[in-house]
Coordinates of C-alpha atoms and ligand atoms in Angstrom, one line a residue:
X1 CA 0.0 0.0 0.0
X2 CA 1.1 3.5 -0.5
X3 CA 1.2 5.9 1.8
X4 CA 0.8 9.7 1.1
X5 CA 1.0 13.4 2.4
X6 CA 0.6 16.9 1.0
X7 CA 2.2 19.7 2.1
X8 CA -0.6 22.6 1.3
X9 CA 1.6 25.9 1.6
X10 CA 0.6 29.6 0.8
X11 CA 0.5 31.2 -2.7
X12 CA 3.0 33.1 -1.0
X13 CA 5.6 31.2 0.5
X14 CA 9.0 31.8 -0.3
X15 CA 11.7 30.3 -2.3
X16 CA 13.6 29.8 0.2
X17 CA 11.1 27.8 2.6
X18 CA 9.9 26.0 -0.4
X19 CA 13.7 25.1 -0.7
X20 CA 13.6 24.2 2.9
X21 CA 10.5 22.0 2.9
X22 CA 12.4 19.9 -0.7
X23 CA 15.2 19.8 1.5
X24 CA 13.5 18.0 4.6
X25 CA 11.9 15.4 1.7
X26 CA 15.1 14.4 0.2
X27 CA 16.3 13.7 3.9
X28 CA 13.1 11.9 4.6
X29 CA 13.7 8.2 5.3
X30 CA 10.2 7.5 5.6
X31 CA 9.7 9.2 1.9
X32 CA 10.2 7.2 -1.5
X33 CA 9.0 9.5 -3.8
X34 CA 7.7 13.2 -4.1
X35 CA 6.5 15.9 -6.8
X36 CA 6.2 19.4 -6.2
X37 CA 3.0 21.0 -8.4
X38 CA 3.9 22.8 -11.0
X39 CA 3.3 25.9 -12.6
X40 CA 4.6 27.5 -9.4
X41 CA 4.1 31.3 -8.4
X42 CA 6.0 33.4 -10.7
X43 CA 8.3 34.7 -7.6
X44 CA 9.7 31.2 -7.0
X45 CA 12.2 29.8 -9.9
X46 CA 10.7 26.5 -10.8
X47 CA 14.1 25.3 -12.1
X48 CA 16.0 26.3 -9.1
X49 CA 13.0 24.0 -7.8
X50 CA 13.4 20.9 -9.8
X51 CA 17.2 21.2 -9.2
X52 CA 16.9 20.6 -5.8
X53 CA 14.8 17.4 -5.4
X54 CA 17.3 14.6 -5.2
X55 CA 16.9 12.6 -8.6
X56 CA 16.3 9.7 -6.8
X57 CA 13.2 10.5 -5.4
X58 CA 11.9 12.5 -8.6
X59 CA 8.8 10.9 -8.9
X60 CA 8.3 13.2 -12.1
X61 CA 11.3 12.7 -13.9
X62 CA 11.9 16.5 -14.5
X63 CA 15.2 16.7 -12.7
X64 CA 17.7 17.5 -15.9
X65 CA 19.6 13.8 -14.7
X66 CA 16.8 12.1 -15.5
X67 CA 15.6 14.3 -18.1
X68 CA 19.1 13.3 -19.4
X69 CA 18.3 9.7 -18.8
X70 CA 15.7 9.8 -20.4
X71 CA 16.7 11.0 -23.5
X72 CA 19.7 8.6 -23.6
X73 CA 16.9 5.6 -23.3
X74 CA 18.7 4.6 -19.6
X75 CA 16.1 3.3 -17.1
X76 CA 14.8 6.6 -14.7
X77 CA 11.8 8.0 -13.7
X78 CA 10.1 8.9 -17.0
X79 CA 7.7 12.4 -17.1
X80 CA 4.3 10.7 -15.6
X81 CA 1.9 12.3 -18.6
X82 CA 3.9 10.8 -21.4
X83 CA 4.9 7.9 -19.7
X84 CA 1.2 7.4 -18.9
X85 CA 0.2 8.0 -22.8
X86 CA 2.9 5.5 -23.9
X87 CA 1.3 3.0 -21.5
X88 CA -2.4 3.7 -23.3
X89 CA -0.7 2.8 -26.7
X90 CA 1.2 -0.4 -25.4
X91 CA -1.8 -1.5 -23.6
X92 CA -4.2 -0.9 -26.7
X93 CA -1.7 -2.4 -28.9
X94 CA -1.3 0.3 -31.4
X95 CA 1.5 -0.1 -33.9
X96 CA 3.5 3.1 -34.1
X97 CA 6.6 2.4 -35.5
X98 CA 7.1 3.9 -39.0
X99 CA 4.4 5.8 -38.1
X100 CA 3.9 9.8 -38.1
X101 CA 3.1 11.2 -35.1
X102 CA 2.5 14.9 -34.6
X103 CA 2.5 16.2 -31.1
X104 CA 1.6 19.5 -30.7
X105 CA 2.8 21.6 -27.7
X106 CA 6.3 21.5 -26.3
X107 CA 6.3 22.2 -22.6
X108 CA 9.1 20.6 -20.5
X109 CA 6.0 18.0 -18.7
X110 CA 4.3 17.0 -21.3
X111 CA 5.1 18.2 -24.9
X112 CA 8.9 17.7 -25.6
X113 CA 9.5 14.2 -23.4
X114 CA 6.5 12.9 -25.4
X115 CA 8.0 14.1 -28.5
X116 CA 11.3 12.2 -27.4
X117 CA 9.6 8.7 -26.3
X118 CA 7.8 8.1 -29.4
X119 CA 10.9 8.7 -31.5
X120 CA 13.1 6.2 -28.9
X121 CA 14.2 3.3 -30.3
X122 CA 11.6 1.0 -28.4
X123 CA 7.8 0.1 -28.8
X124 CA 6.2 2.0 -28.1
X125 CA 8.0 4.7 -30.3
X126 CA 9.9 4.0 -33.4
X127 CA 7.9 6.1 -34.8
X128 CA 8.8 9.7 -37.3
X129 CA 8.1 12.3 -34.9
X130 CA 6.9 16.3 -35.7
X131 CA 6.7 18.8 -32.7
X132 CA 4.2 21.7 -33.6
X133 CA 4.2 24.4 -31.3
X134 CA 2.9 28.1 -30.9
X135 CA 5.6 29.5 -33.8
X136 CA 4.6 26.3 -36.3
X137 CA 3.2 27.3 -39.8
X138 CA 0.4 25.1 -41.6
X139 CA -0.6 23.5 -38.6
X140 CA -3.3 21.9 -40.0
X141 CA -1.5 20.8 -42.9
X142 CA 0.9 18.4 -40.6
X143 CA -1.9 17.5 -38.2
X144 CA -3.4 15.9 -40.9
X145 CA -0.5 13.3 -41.9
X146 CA -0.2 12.3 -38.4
X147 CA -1.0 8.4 -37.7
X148 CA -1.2 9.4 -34.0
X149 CA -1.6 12.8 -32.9
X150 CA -1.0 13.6 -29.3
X151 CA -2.5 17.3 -28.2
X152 CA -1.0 19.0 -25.7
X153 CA -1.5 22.7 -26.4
X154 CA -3.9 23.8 -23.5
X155 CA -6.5 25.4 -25.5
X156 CA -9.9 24.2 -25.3
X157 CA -11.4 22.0 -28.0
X158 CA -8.3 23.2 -30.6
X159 CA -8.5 20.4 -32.7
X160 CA -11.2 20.1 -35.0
X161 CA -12.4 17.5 -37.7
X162 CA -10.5 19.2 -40.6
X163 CA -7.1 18.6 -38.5
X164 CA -7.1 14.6 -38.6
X165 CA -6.3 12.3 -41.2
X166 CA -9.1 9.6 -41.1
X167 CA -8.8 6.9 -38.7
X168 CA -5.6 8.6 -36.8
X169 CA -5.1 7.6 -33.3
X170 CA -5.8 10.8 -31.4
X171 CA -4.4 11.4 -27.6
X172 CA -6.1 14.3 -25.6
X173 CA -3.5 15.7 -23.0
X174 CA -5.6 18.8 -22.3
X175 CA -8.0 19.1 -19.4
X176 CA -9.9 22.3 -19.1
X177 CA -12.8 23.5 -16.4
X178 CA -15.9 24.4 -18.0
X179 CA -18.9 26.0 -16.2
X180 CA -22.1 24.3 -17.0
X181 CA -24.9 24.7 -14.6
X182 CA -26.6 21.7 -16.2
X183 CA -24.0 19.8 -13.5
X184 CA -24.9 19.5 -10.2
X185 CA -21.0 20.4 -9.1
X186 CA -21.6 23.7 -11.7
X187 CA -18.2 22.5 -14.7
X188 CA -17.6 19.8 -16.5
X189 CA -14.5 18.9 -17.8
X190 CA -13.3 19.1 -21.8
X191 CA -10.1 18.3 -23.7
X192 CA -7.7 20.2 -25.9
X193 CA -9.7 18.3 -29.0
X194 CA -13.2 18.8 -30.0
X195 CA -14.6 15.0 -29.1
X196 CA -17.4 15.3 -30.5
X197 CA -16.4 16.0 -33.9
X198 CA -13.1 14.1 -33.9
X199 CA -14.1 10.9 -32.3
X200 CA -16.2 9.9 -35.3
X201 CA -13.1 10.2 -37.7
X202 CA -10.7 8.4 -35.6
X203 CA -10.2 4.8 -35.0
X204 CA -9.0 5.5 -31.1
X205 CA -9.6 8.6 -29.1
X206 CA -8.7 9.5 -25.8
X207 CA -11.7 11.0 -23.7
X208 CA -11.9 13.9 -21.2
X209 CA -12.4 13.3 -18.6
X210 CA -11.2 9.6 -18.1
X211 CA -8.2 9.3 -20.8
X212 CA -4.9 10.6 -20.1
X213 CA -5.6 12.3 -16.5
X214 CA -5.8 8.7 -14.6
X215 CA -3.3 7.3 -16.3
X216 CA -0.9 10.3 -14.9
X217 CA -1.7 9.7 -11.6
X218 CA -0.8 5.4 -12.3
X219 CA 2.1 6.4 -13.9
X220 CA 3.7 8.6 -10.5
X221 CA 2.3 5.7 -8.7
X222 CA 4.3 2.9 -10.6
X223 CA 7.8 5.7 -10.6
X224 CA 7.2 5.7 -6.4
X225 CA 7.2 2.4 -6.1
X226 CA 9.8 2.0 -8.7
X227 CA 11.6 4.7 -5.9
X228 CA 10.7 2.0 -3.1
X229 CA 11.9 -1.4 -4.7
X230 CA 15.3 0.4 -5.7
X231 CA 15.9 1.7 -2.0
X232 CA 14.8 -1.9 -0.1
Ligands
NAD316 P1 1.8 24.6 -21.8 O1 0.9 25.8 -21.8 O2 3.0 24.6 -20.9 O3 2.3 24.3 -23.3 C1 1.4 24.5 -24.4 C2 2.2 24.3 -25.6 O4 1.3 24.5 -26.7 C3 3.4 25.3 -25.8 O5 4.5 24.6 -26.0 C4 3.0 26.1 -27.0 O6 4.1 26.3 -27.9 C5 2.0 25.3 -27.7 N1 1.0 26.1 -28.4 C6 0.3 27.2 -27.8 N2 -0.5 27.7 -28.8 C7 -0.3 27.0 -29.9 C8 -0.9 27.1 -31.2 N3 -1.8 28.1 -31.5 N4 -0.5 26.3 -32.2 C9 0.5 25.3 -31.8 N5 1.0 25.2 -30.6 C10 0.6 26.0 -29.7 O7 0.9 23.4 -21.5 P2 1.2 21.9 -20.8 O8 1.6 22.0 -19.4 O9 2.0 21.1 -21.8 O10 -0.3 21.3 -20.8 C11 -1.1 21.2 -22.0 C12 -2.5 20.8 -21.6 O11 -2.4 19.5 -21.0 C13 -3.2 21.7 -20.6 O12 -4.6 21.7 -20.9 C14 -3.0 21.0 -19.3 O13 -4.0 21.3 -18.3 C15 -3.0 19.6 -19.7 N6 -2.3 18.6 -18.9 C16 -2.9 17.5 -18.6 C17 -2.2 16.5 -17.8 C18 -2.9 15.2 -17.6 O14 -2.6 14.5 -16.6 N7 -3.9 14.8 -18.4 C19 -0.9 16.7 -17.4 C20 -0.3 17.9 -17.8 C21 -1.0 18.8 -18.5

């Protein structure tokens, strides 16, 4: 069983205490694994940050060693988002070597490492790999080769119909709050691709909620106790 804590500070807090609190973690016997939430309040340097959580207990795989790791296809902690979206294509069986994929969005947690697995040498992956971001031109034009197209841009229902090439795989990373007062809990949640109109093109599509968001959370689960086994 796993065992958990959250440390709840102030919007507020300093870099310095933040620093303090990373500190006490890494010293932590009792603590395998940890993440702290990112994007952090712009007066705190969220590198300086990632640089201080000891790599071994880097649940997230953003420290640049296992960033580095990564990249070189050594075993680490891989990024939980893409590592979770690699899972969905292993467990579905989707062939994606040779393949095109597109991903579109390049942040340092989700965009770029998924851009990096798919193109590793391994299967998942093997596959020709295009990273479209906010300076990309005829957008449209390459989201509509892609054999799997993974969308993490952050912009609600982005990708429409006229973007996929019939039956592409298509993985929604984003997750946006909606209000709705037709819910009892007044949102609902909706993707960076327009579901409705996508999901009849494609032969797989990842839904929101329910898709990639669980799989995240398995994915930090399986890195801590990846952290546990290596330190018992
Ligand atoms: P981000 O804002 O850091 O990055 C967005 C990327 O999209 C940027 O690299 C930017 O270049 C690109 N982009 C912006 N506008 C564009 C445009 N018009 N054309 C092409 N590219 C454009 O976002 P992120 O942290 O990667 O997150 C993306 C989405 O995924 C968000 O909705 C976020 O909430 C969601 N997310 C979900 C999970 C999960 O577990 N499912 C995890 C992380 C993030």
């Amino acid at each position: 069983s796993f065992k958990s804590t959250l440390h709840h500070l102030s919007s507020d807090v300093s870099e310095k205490e933040l620093l303090k609190i990373v500190n006490q973690l890494n010293a932590d016997d009792s603590v395998d694994g940890f993440i702290v939430q990112l994007p952090l309040p712009n007066h705190i340097d969220d590198h300086k940050i990632t640089l201080a959580i000891s790599p071994n207990k880097d649940v997230d795989g953003f420290h640049p060693e296992n960033v580095g790791k990564m990249t070189l296809g050594l075993p680490t902690f891989l990024p939980a988002t893409p590592n979770g979206v690699m899972e969905l294509l292993k467990r579905y069986n989707i062939p994606t070597e040779g393949k095109n994929t597109v991903v579109i969005g390049r942040s340092s947690i989700v965009g770029t490492p998924m851009s990096i697995l798919m193109s590793r040498k391994t299967n998942p992956g093997n596959s020709t790999v295009t990273l479209a971001h906010s300076r990309t031109q005829n957008l449209e034009e390459i989201c509509k080769k892609a054999d799997i197209l993974i969308v993490a841009i952050g912009i609600p229902e982005f990708v429409t119909s006229n973007m996929v090439k019939p039956n592409a795989v298509v993985i929604d990373v984003g997750i946006h709050r909606i209000e709705d007062a037709s819910r009892k809990n007044g949102f609902r949640l909706i993707g960076d691709v327009n579901f409705s109109e996508v999901s009849s093109k494609c032969s797989y599509i990842t839904p929101v909620p329910g898709g990639v968001g669980p799989m995240t959370i398995a994915s930090l689960l399986m890195n801590t106790y990846i952290a546990s086994s290596e330190r018992n």
